[in-house]
mmCIF file of C-alpha atoms in Angstrom:
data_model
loop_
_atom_site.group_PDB
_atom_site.id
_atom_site.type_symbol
_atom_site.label_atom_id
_atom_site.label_comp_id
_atom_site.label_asym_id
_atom_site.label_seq_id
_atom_site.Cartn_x
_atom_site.Cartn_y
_atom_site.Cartn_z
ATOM 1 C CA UNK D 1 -23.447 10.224 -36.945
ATOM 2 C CA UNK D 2 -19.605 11.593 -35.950
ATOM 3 C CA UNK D 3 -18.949 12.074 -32.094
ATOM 4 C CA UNK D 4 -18.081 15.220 -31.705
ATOM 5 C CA UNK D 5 -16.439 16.787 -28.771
ATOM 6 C CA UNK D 6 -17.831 19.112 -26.165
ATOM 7 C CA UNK D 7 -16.598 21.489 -23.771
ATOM 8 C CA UNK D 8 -16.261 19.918 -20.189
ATOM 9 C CA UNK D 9 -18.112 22.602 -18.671
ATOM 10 C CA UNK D 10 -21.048 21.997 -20.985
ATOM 11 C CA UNK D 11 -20.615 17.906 -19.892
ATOM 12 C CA UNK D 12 -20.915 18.208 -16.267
ATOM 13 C CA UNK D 13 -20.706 21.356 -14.280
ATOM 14 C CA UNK D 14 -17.699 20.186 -11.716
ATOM 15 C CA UNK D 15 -14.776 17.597 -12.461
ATOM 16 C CA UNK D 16 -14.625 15.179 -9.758
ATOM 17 C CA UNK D 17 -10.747 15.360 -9.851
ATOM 18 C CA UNK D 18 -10.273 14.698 -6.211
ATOM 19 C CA UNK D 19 -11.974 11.317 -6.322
ATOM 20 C CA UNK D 20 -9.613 10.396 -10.028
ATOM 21 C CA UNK D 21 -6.508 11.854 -8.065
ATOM 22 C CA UNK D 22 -6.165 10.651 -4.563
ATOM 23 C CA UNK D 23 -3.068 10.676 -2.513
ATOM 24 C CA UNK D 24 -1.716 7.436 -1.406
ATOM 25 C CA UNK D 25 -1.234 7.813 2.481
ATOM 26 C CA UNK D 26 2.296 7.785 2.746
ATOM 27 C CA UNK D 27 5.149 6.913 0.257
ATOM 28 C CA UNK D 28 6.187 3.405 0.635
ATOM 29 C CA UNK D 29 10.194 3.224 0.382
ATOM 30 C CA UNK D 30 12.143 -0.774 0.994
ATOM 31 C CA UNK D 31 13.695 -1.672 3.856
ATOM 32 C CA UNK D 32 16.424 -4.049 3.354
ATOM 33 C CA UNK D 33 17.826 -6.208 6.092
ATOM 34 C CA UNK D 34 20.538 -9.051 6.593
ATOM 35 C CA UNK D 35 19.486 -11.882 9.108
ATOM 36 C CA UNK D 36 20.531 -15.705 9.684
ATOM 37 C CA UNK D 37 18.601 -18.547 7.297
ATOM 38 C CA UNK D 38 17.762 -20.075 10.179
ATOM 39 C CA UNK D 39 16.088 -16.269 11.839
ATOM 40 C CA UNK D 40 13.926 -15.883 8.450
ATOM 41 C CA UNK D 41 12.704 -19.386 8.623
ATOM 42 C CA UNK D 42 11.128 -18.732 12.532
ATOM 43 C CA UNK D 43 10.080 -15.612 11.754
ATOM 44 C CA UNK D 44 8.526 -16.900 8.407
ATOM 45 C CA UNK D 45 7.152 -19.835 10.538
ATOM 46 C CA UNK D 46 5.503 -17.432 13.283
ATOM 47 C CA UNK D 47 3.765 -15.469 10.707
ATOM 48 C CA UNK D 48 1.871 -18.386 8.624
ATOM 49 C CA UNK D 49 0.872 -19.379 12.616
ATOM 50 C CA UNK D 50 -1.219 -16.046 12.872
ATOM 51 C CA UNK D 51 -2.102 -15.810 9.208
ATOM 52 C CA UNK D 52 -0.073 -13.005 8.196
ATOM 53 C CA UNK D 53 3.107 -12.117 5.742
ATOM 54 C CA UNK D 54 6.061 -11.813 6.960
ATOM 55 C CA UNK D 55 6.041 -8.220 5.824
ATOM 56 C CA UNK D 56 2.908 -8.092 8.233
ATOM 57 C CA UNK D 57 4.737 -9.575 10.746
ATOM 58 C CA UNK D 58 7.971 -7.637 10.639
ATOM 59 C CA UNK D 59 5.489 -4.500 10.502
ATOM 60 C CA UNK D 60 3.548 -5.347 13.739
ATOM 61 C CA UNK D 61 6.616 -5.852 15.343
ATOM 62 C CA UNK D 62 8.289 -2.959 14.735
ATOM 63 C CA UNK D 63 5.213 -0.461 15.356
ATOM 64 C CA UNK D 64 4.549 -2.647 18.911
ATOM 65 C CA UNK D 65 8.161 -2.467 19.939
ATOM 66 C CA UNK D 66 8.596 1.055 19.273
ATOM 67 C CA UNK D 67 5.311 2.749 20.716
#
């Protein structure tokens, strides 16, 4: 028995291409920055105390100081 191939519109009547071919919410783009050792390590320090990366942590910041 050979497979043989059938016209999509005979497979399913719509394509769900929206749900294949979503948009990621914004294009992510890295931000590089020069600080002290010592600046990293607190700020490194402060975000293992709340549980988050320092990505995380740098992010919060950022969005809090500048609303």
């Amino acid at each position: 028995m050979a497979l043989t191939v059938k016209p999509l519109n005979k497979v399913r009547e719509s394509v769900p291409v929206k749900e294949v071919a979503k948009p990621s919410q914004a294009e992510l783009v890295r931000v590089n920055l020069e600080v002290e050792k010592e600046t990293r390590q607190h700020w490194r320090m402060e975000a293992i105390k709340r549980g988050l990366s320092l990505k995380e942590l740098i992010q919060q910041a950022m969005e809090s100081h500048l609303k």
